[in-house]
Amino acid sequence: LFAKGKQRITFKDVAGVDEAKKELQEVVDFLKHPQKYRLLGARTPKGVLLVGPSGVGKTLLARAVAGEAGVPFFSMAGSEFMEMLVGVGASRVRDLFGTAKKAAPAIIFIDEIDAVIPKRTESVSHHYSSEVNEFLSQLSECGRDSVIILGTTNRIDHIDPAALRTGRFDKIIYIPPPDYEARIALFNMFLEERPISSDIQSDVLSRMTECYVASDIASIVNQAARTALKSKSEINQDTLIGIIKSMKPSVSKELIAEYE
């Protein structure tokens, strides 16, 4: 029911989110050495919520946690999760968690998790009350089975407050849009192992992309690589600047003017 598999992505494949990676290191260590924590009587977060705008790398970071820990990664989008539950109720939720527990230590990753545990208004409670309640109940029990729930959302205000209390999603990590240093790291990472000319200046590119997120920068470099392939040349600074201009003209105009 979930897309299950081992992840090859690690923290080396994620740039510009150093603080989030440090906070997630504890989760990785717990998944690698659960017995060590049990012997000390330490309790790790049962649920970890990655919060931030679209395109900052929340999903990639979640996959990197599984890759670092080397554990099974059960993945699904929140909207697919709820569609699957309609008509079958809370028993399907128990089956899903039971499958992950058999593979423990493991990660259950749900993208757009606000679709799974929305604020329970009258209309939501009528359709999904038993499913939401069962999900919260299973989440409360996850820690003892070495299963961690990783969820992402860009609308934390849409999530039911009951899910955010201690003992459920008790670790919330905010991932902001990349700052100047983070954008330099992103450009360097995406340009690594690609044919680039000596005129590339990541610091200048970072200043030109002040309002861009990680997915935007990945798209810029990918388009530049395709352009270089067609012309049988290297990726150069002018090509990258041209693509930046075309992506968000209204945002980039004043920033680019400073460097022309």
PDB file of C-alpha atoms in Angstrom:
ATOM      1  CA  LEU A   1       0.000   0.000   0.000  1.00  0.00           C
ATOM      2  CA  PHE A   2       2.922   2.270   0.722  1.00  0.00           C
ATOM      3  CA  ALA A   3       5.810   2.708  -1.699  1.00  0.00           C
ATOM      4  CA  LYS A   4       8.442   0.804   0.252  1.00  0.00           C
ATOM      5  CA  GLY A   5      12.172   0.761  -0.358  1.00  0.00           C
ATOM      6  CA  LYS A   6      15.637   1.620   0.825  1.00  0.00           C
ATOM      7  CA  GLN A   7      16.831   5.129   0.060  1.00  0.00           C
ATOM      8  CA  ARG A   8      20.156   5.905  -1.582  1.00  0.00           C
ATOM      9  CA  ILE A   9      19.860   9.611  -0.837  1.00  0.00           C
ATOM     10  CA  THR A  10      21.874  10.804   2.183  1.00  0.00           C
ATOM     11  CA  PHE A  11      22.560  14.139   3.875  1.00  0.00           C
ATOM     12  CA  LYS A  12      25.374  14.727   1.352  1.00  0.00           C
ATOM     13  CA  ASP A  13      22.699  15.050  -1.329  1.00  0.00           C
ATOM     14  CA  VAL A  14      20.889  17.814   0.570  1.00  0.00           C
ATOM     15  CA  ALA A  15      22.321  21.331   0.799  1.00  0.00           C
ATOM     16  CA  GLY A  16      21.242  24.591   2.389  1.00  0.00           C
ATOM     17  CA  VAL A  17      19.443  23.063   5.393  1.00  0.00           C
ATOM     18  CA  ASP A  18      22.315  22.475   7.822  1.00  0.00           C
ATOM     19  CA  GLU A  19      20.296  23.304  10.957  1.00  0.00           C
ATOM     20  CA  ALA A  20      17.532  20.869  10.011  1.00  0.00           C
ATOM     21  CA  LYS A  21      20.099  18.133   9.312  1.00  0.00           C
ATOM     22  CA  LYS A  22      21.594  18.619  12.782  1.00  0.00           C
ATOM     23  CA  GLU A  23      18.168  18.303  14.400  1.00  0.00           C
ATOM     24  CA  LEU A  24      17.410  15.157  12.409  1.00  0.00           C
ATOM     25  CA  GLN A  25      20.703  13.505  13.357  1.00  0.00           C
ATOM     26  CA  GLU A  26      19.103  12.313  16.616  1.00  0.00           C
ATOM     27  CA  VAL A  27      16.360  10.570  14.636  1.00  0.00           C
ATOM     28  CA  VAL A  28      18.975   8.850  12.465  1.00  0.00           C
ATOM     29  CA  ASP A  29      20.910   7.705  15.532  1.00  0.00           C
ATOM     30  CA  PHE A  30      17.750   6.318  17.152  1.00  0.00           C
ATOM     31  CA  LEU A  31      16.868   4.314  14.043  1.00  0.00           C
ATOM     32  CA  LYS A  32      20.404   2.929  13.865  1.00  0.00           C
ATOM     33  CA  HIS A  33      20.740   2.137  17.580  1.00  0.00           C
ATOM     34  CA  PRO A  34      17.254   1.853  19.176  1.00  0.00           C
ATOM     35  CA  GLN A  35      18.519  -0.441  21.957  1.00  0.00           C
ATOM     36  CA  LYS A  36      20.962   2.208  23.174  1.00  0.00           C
ATOM     37  CA  TYR A  37      18.088   4.617  23.821  1.00  0.00           C
ATOM     38  CA  ARG A  38      15.932   1.967  25.482  1.00  0.00           C
ATOM     39  CA  LEU A  39      18.716   0.994  27.903  1.00  0.00           C
ATOM     40  CA  LEU A  40      19.076   4.633  28.957  1.00  0.00           C
ATOM     41  CA  GLY A  41      15.310   5.062  29.243  1.00  0.00           C
ATOM     42  CA  ALA A  42      15.425   7.898  26.706  1.00  0.00           C
ATOM     43  CA  ARG A  43      12.365   8.659  24.587  1.00  0.00           C
ATOM     44  CA  THR A  44      12.789   9.901  21.046  1.00  0.00           C
ATOM     45  CA  PRO A  45      10.167  11.792  19.028  1.00  0.00           C
ATOM     46  CA  LYS A  46       7.442   9.520  17.655  1.00  0.00           C
ATOM     47  CA  GLY A  47       6.536  11.992  14.967  1.00  0.00           C
ATOM     48  CA  VAL A  48       8.686  14.586  13.207  1.00  0.00           C
ATOM     49  CA  LEU A  49       6.995  17.341  11.228  1.00  0.00           C
ATOM     50  CA  LEU A  50       8.931  19.216   8.532  1.00  0.00           C
ATOM     51  CA  VAL A  51       7.276  22.589   7.960  1.00  0.00           C
ATOM     52  CA  GLY A  52       8.123  25.080   5.233  1.00  0.00           C
ATOM     53  CA  PRO A  53       7.037  26.554   1.897  1.00  0.00           C
ATOM     54  CA  SER A  54       6.913  24.452  -1.262  1.00  0.00           C
ATOM     55  CA  GLY A  55      10.231  23.656  -2.916  1.00  0.00           C
ATOM     56  CA  VAL A  56      12.594  24.032   0.070  1.00  0.00           C
ATOM     57  CA  GLY A  57      13.522  20.323   0.103  1.00  0.00           C
ATOM     58  CA  LYS A  58      11.301  18.797   2.811  1.00  0.00           C
ATOM     59  CA  THR A  59      10.672  15.537   0.939  1.00  0.00           C
ATOM     60  CA  LEU A  60      14.320  15.153  -0.080  1.00  0.00           C
ATOM     61  CA  LEU A  61      15.367  15.687   3.533  1.00  0.00           C
ATOM     62  CA  ALA A  62      12.954  12.994   4.724  1.00  0.00           C
ATOM     63  CA  ARG A  63      14.386  10.534   2.199  1.00  0.00           C
ATOM     64  CA  ALA A  64      17.900  11.447   3.332  1.00  0.00           C
ATOM     65  CA  VAL A  65      17.023  10.522   6.932  1.00  0.00           C
ATOM     66  CA  ALA A  66      16.008   7.033   5.752  1.00  0.00           C
ATOM     67  CA  GLY A  67      19.145   6.800   3.606  1.00  0.00           C
ATOM     68  CA  GLU A  68      21.427   7.780   6.494  1.00  0.00           C
ATOM     69  CA  ALA A  69      19.770   5.298   8.838  1.00  0.00           C
ATOM     70  CA  GLY A  70      19.532   2.529   6.232  1.00  0.00           C
ATOM     71  CA  VAL A  71      15.964   1.601   7.204  1.00  0.00           C
ATOM     72  CA  PRO A  72      12.802   0.786   5.187  1.00  0.00           C
ATOM     73  CA  PHE A  73      10.996   3.909   4.001  1.00  0.00           C
ATOM     74  CA  PHE A  74       7.205   3.684   3.604  1.00  0.00           C
ATOM     75  CA  SER A  75       6.075   6.659   1.558  1.00  0.00           C
ATOM     76  CA  MET A  76       2.738   8.112   0.456  1.00  0.00           C
ATOM     77  CA  ALA A  77       1.117  11.469  -0.296  1.00  0.00           C
ATOM     78  CA  GLY A  78      -1.502  12.598   2.210  1.00  0.00           C
ATOM     79  CA  SER A  79      -4.241  12.959  -0.400  1.00  0.00           C
ATOM     80  CA  GLU A  80      -3.639   9.369  -1.641  1.00  0.00           C
ATOM     81  CA  PHE A  81      -3.690   8.165   1.957  1.00  0.00           C
ATOM     82  CA  MET A  82      -7.153   9.610   2.619  1.00  0.00           C
ATOM     83  CA  GLU A  83      -8.563   8.391  -0.709  1.00  0.00           C
ATOM     84  CA  MET A  84      -7.423   4.890   0.177  1.00  0.00           C
ATOM     85  CA  LEU A  85      -9.148   5.014   3.572  1.00  0.00           C
ATOM     86  CA  VAL A  86     -12.566   6.121   2.343  1.00  0.00           C
ATOM     87  CA  GLY A  87     -15.029   3.281   2.827  1.00  0.00           C
ATOM     88  CA  VAL A  88     -12.717   0.996   4.814  1.00  0.00           C
ATOM     89  CA  GLY A  89     -12.275   3.011   7.995  1.00  0.00           C
ATOM     90  CA  ALA A  90      -9.836   2.725  10.845  1.00  0.00           C
ATOM     91  CA  SER A  91      -8.892  -0.923  10.232  1.00  0.00           C
ATOM     92  CA  ARG A  92      -6.871   0.109   7.159  1.00  0.00           C
ATOM     93  CA  VAL A  93      -4.898   2.568   9.293  1.00  0.00           C
ATOM     94  CA  ARG A  94      -4.036  -0.252  11.721  1.00  0.00           C
ATOM     95  CA  ASP A  95      -2.939  -2.457   8.808  1.00  0.00           C
ATOM     96  CA  LEU A  96      -0.635   0.243   7.456  1.00  0.00           C
ATOM     97  CA  PHE A  97       1.050   0.854  10.794  1.00  0.00           C
ATOM     98  CA  GLY A  98       1.235  -2.888  11.445  1.00  0.00           C
ATOM     99  CA  THR A  99       3.137  -3.416   8.190  1.00  0.00           C
ATOM    100  CA  ALA A 100       5.699  -0.786   9.148  1.00  0.00           C
ATOM    101  CA  LYS A 101       6.097  -2.227  12.656  1.00  0.00           C
ATOM    102  CA  LYS A 102       6.973  -5.641  11.204  1.00  0.00           C
ATOM    103  CA  ALA A 103       9.818  -3.980   9.277  1.00  0.00           C
ATOM    104  CA  ALA A 104      10.988  -1.885  12.266  1.00  0.00           C
ATOM    105  CA  PRO A 105      13.112   0.095  12.672  1.00  0.00           C
ATOM    106  CA  ALA A 106      11.425   1.992   9.857  1.00  0.00           C
ATOM    107  CA  ILE A 107      10.107   5.349   8.705  1.00  0.00           C
ATOM    108  CA  ILE A 108       6.563   6.089   7.592  1.00  0.00           C
ATOM    109  CA  PHE A 109       6.682   9.210   5.429  1.00  0.00           C
ATOM    110  CA  ILE A 110       3.503  11.093   4.546  1.00  0.00           C
ATOM    111  CA  ASP A 111       3.739  14.125   2.299  1.00  0.00           C
ATOM    112  CA  GLU A 112       1.018  16.789   2.672  1.00  0.00           C
ATOM    113  CA  ILE A 113       0.110  15.323   6.049  1.00  0.00           C
ATOM    114  CA  ASP A 114      -2.393  18.126   6.705  1.00  0.00           C
ATOM    115  CA  ALA A 115      -4.725  16.119   4.405  1.00  0.00           C
ATOM    116  CA  VAL A 116      -4.510  13.147   6.801  1.00  0.00           C
ATOM    117  CA  ILE A 117      -5.025  14.923  10.125  1.00  0.00           C
ATOM    118  CA  PRO A 118      -6.969  18.096   9.291  1.00  0.00           C
ATOM    119  CA  LYS A 119      -8.593  20.224  11.955  1.00  0.00           C
ATOM    120  CA  ARG A 120     -11.742  18.387  12.935  1.00  0.00           C
ATOM    121  CA  THR A 121     -14.587  20.678  11.993  1.00  0.00           C
ATOM    122  CA  GLU A 122     -18.141  19.399  11.782  1.00  0.00           C
ATOM    123  CA  SER A 123     -17.773  18.389   8.123  1.00  0.00           C
ATOM    124  CA  VAL A 124     -14.352  16.741   8.546  1.00  0.00           C
ATOM    125  CA  SER A 125     -15.413  14.835  11.656  1.00  0.00           C
ATOM    126  CA  HIS A 126     -18.463  13.459   9.854  1.00  0.00           C
ATOM    127  CA  HIS A 127     -16.378  11.842   7.093  1.00  0.00           C
ATOM    128  CA  TYR A 128     -13.024  11.050   8.666  1.00  0.00           C
ATOM    129  CA  SER A 129     -13.452  11.027  12.446  1.00  0.00           C
ATOM    130  CA  SER A 130     -12.621   7.338  13.001  1.00  0.00           C
ATOM    131  CA  GLU A 131      -9.651   7.462  10.605  1.00  0.00           C
ATOM    132  CA  VAL A 132      -8.157  10.579  12.230  1.00  0.00           C
ATOM    133  CA  ASN A 133      -8.664   9.182  15.732  1.00  0.00           C
ATOM    134  CA  GLU A 134      -7.056   5.860  14.784  1.00  0.00           C
ATOM    135  CA  PHE A 135      -4.122   7.617  13.123  1.00  0.00           C
ATOM    136  CA  LEU A 136      -3.493   9.682  16.262  1.00  0.00           C
ATOM    137  CA  SER A 137      -3.786   6.564  18.426  1.00  0.00           C
ATOM    138  CA  GLN A 138      -1.271   4.631  16.308  1.00  0.00           C
ATOM    139  CA  LEU A 139       1.054   7.638  16.278  1.00  0.00           C
ATOM    140  CA  SER A 140       1.074   7.680  20.089  1.00  0.00           C
ATOM    141  CA  GLU A 141       2.300   4.072  20.139  1.00  0.00           C
ATOM    142  CA  CYS A 142       4.955   4.324  17.425  1.00  0.00           C
ATOM    143  CA  GLY A 143       8.024   5.095  19.555  1.00  0.00           C
ATOM    144  CA  ARG A 144       8.043   1.775  21.408  1.00  0.00           C
ATOM    145  CA  ASP A 145       8.070  -0.106  18.076  1.00  0.00           C
ATOM    146  CA  SER A 146      11.035   1.820  16.590  1.00  0.00           C
ATOM    147  CA  VAL A 147       8.802   3.348  13.910  1.00  0.00           C
ATOM    148  CA  ILE A 148       9.027   7.081  13.314  1.00  0.00           C
ATOM    149  CA  ILE A 149       6.452   9.102  11.390  1.00  0.00           C
ATOM    150  CA  LEU A 150       7.898  11.818   9.168  1.00  0.00           C
ATOM    151  CA  GLY A 151       5.387  14.290   7.783  1.00  0.00           C
ATOM    152  CA  THR A 152       5.675  17.418   5.654  1.00  0.00           C
ATOM    153  CA  THR A 153       3.334  20.361   5.332  1.00  0.00           C
ATOM    154  CA  ASN A 154       3.350  23.972   4.242  1.00  0.00           C
ATOM    155  CA  ARG A 155       0.142  24.678   6.192  1.00  0.00           C
ATOM    156  CA  ILE A 156       0.691  23.703   9.821  1.00  0.00           C
ATOM    157  CA  ASP A 157      -2.339  25.804  10.766  1.00  0.00           C
ATOM    158  CA  HIS A 158      -4.531  23.234   8.942  1.00  0.00           C
ATOM    159  CA  ILE A 159      -3.369  20.337  11.157  1.00  0.00           C
ATOM    160  CA  ASP A 160      -5.494  19.182  14.077  1.00  0.00           C
ATOM    161  CA  PRO A 161      -3.965  20.558  17.327  1.00  0.00           C
ATOM    162  CA  ALA A 162      -4.289  17.105  18.929  1.00  0.00           C
ATOM    163  CA  ALA A 163      -1.560  15.853  16.574  1.00  0.00           C
ATOM    164  CA  LEU A 164       0.919  18.505  17.685  1.00  0.00           C
ATOM    165  CA  ARG A 165       0.901  17.748  21.391  1.00  0.00           C
ATOM    166  CA  THR A 166       3.812  16.095  23.190  1.00  0.00           C
ATOM    167  CA  GLY A 167       3.895  12.370  22.501  1.00  0.00           C
ATOM    168  CA  ARG A 168       2.724  12.668  18.894  1.00  0.00           C
ATOM    169  CA  PHE A 169       4.353  15.148  16.533  1.00  0.00           C
ATOM    170  CA  ASP A 170       6.569  16.392  19.323  1.00  0.00           C
ATOM    171  CA  LYS A 171       9.422  17.507  17.081  1.00  0.00           C
ATOM    172  CA  ILE A 172       8.605  20.283  14.619  1.00  0.00           C
ATOM    173  CA  ILE A 173      11.390  21.475  12.317  1.00  0.00           C
ATOM    174  CA  TYR A 174      10.869  24.653  10.316  1.00  0.00           C
ATOM    175  CA  ILE A 175      12.690  24.800   6.982  1.00  0.00           C
ATOM    176  CA  PRO A 176      12.805  28.386   5.663  1.00  0.00           C
ATOM    177  CA  PRO A 177      13.634  29.443   2.110  1.00  0.00           C
ATOM    178  CA  PRO A 178      17.418  29.329   1.555  1.00  0.00           C
ATOM    179  CA  ASP A 179      19.443  32.354   2.616  1.00  0.00           C
ATOM    180  CA  TYR A 180      22.514  33.730   0.802  1.00  0.00           C
ATOM    181  CA  GLU A 181      24.945  31.071   2.098  1.00  0.00           C
ATOM    182  CA  ALA A 182      22.431  28.277   1.562  1.00  0.00           C
ATOM    183  CA  ARG A 183      21.865  29.302  -2.076  1.00  0.00           C
ATOM    184  CA  ILE A 184      25.628  29.233  -2.686  1.00  0.00           C
ATOM    185  CA  ALA A 185      25.723  25.690  -1.252  1.00  0.00           C
ATOM    186  CA  LEU A 186      22.784  24.681  -3.462  1.00  0.00           C
ATOM    187  CA  PHE A 187      24.377  26.032  -6.651  1.00  0.00           C
ATOM    188  CA  ASN A 188      27.662  24.299  -5.799  1.00  0.00           C
ATOM    189  CA  MET A 189      25.907  21.004  -5.103  1.00  0.00           C
ATOM    190  CA  PHE A 190      23.791  21.030  -8.270  1.00  0.00           C
ATOM    191  CA  LEU A 191      26.751  22.093 -10.448  1.00  0.00           C
ATOM    192  CA  GLU A 192      29.024  19.440  -8.968  1.00  0.00           C
ATOM    193  CA  GLU A 193      30.097  16.747 -11.453  1.00  0.00           C
ATOM    194  CA  ARG A 194      28.707  18.759 -14.360  1.00  0.00           C
ATOM    195  CA  PRO A 195      30.908  20.342 -17.047  1.00  0.00           C
ATOM    196  CA  ILE A 196      31.205  23.994 -15.969  1.00  0.00           C
ATOM    197  CA  SER A 197      33.324  26.874 -17.224  1.00  0.00           C
ATOM    198  CA  SER A 198      35.798  28.754 -15.032  1.00  0.00           C
ATOM    199  CA  ASP A 199      33.646  31.924 -15.000  1.00  0.00           C
ATOM    200  CA  ILE A 200      30.970  30.445 -12.712  1.00  0.00           C
ATOM    201  CA  GLN A 201      30.505  32.600  -9.597  1.00  0.00           C
ATOM    202  CA  SER A 202      28.098  30.987  -7.157  1.00  0.00           C
ATOM    203  CA  ASP A 203      28.107  34.026  -4.866  1.00  0.00           C
ATOM    204  CA  VAL A 204      26.870  36.275  -7.687  1.00  0.00           C
ATOM    205  CA  LEU A 205      24.220  33.731  -8.697  1.00  0.00           C
ATOM    206  CA  SER A 206      23.092  33.565  -5.063  1.00  0.00           C
ATOM    207  CA  ARG A 207      22.568  37.332  -4.903  1.00  0.00           C
ATOM    208  CA  MET A 208      20.507  37.193  -8.103  1.00  0.00           C
ATOM    209  CA  THR A 209      18.189  34.507  -6.742  1.00  0.00           C
ATOM    210  CA  GLU A 210      17.129  36.090  -3.461  1.00  0.00           C
ATOM    211  CA  CYS A 211      13.522  34.883  -3.662  1.00  0.00           C
ATOM    212  CA  TYR A 212      14.239  31.437  -5.087  1.00  0.00           C
ATOM    213  CA  VAL A 213      13.921  28.088  -3.283  1.00  0.00           C
ATOM    214  CA  ALA A 214      15.914  24.870  -3.733  1.00  0.00           C
ATOM    215  CA  SER A 215      13.641  23.481  -6.464  1.00  0.00           C
ATOM    216  CA  ASP A 216      14.019  26.723  -8.454  1.00  0.00           C
ATOM    217  CA  ILE A 217      17.812  26.494  -8.277  1.00  0.00           C
ATOM    218  CA  ALA A 218      17.732  22.823  -9.307  1.00  0.00           C
ATOM    219  CA  SER A 219      15.587  23.792 -12.302  1.00  0.00           C
ATOM    220  CA  ILE A 220      17.976  26.595 -13.291  1.00  0.00           C
ATOM    221  CA  VAL A 221      20.986  24.261 -13.305  1.00  0.00           C
ATOM    222  CA  ASN A 222      19.056  21.527 -15.124  1.00  0.00           C
ATOM    223  CA  GLN A 223      18.005  23.917 -17.894  1.00  0.00           C
ATOM    224  CA  ALA A 224      21.585  25.189 -18.168  1.00  0.00           C
ATOM    225  CA  ALA A 225      22.831  21.595 -18.508  1.00  0.00           C
ATOM    226  CA  ARG A 226      20.351  20.911 -21.340  1.00  0.00           C
ATOM    227  CA  THR A 227      21.404  24.109 -23.097  1.00  0.00           C
ATOM    228  CA  ALA A 228      25.082  23.140 -22.781  1.00  0.00           C
ATOM    229  CA  LEU A 229      24.326  19.659 -24.149  1.00  0.00           C
ATOM    230  CA  LYS A 230      22.631  21.088 -27.251  1.00  0.00           C
ATOM    231  CA  SER A 231      25.527  23.453 -27.956  1.00  0.00           C
ATOM    232  CA  LYS A 232      28.134  20.836 -26.954  1.00  0.00           C
ATOM    233  CA  SER A 233      29.725  23.255 -24.534  1.00  0.00           C
ATOM    234  CA  GLU A 234      30.121  23.804 -20.792  1.00  0.00           C
ATOM    235  CA  ILE A 235      27.653  25.445 -18.436  1.00  0.00           C
ATOM    236  CA  ASN A 236      28.702  29.088 -18.131  1.00  0.00           C
ATOM    237  CA  GLN A 237      27.692  32.124 -16.119  1.00  0.00           C
ATOM    238  CA  ASP A 238      25.840  33.877 -18.960  1.00  0.00           C
ATOM    239  CA  THR A 239      23.637  30.836 -19.585  1.00  0.00           C
ATOM    240  CA  LEU A 240      22.705  30.615 -15.906  1.00  0.00           C
ATOM    241  CA  ILE A 241      21.912  34.348 -15.700  1.00  0.00           C
ATOM    242  CA  GLY A 242      19.768  34.126 -18.851  1.00  0.00           C
ATOM    243  CA  ILE A 243      17.726  31.316 -17.326  1.00  0.00           C
ATOM    244  CA  ILE A 244      17.347  33.232 -14.042  1.00  0.00           C
ATOM    245  CA  LYS A 245      15.989  36.198 -16.012  1.00  0.00           C
ATOM    246  CA  SER A 246      13.424  34.056 -17.793  1.00  0.00           C
ATOM    247  CA  MET A 247      12.171  32.244 -14.687  1.00  0.00           C
ATOM    248  CA  LYS A 248      11.007  35.125 -12.497  1.00  0.00           C
ATOM    249  CA  PRO A 249      11.489  38.358 -14.440  1.00  0.00           C
ATOM    250  CA  SER A 250       9.623  40.550 -11.966  1.00  0.00           C
ATOM    251  CA  VAL A 251      11.688  39.272  -9.045  1.00  0.00           C
ATOM    252  CA  SER A 252      15.051  39.145 -10.779  1.00  0.00           C
ATOM    253  CA  LYS A 253      15.074  42.443 -12.695  1.00  0.00           C
ATOM    254  CA  GLU A 254      16.442  44.723  -9.968  1.00  0.00           C
ATOM    255  CA  LEU A 255      18.757  42.076  -8.514  1.00  0.00           C
ATOM    256  CA  ILE A 256      20.338  41.267 -11.884  1.00  0.00           C
ATOM    257  CA  ALA A 257      20.714  44.960 -12.809  1.00  0.00           C
ATOM    258  CA  GLU A 258      23.255  45.356  -9.992  1.00  0.00           C
ATOM    259  CA  TYR A 259      25.644  42.923 -11.684  1.00  0.00           C
ATOM    260  CA  GLU A 260      25.309  43.844 -15.364  1.00  0.00           C
TER     261      GLU A 260
END
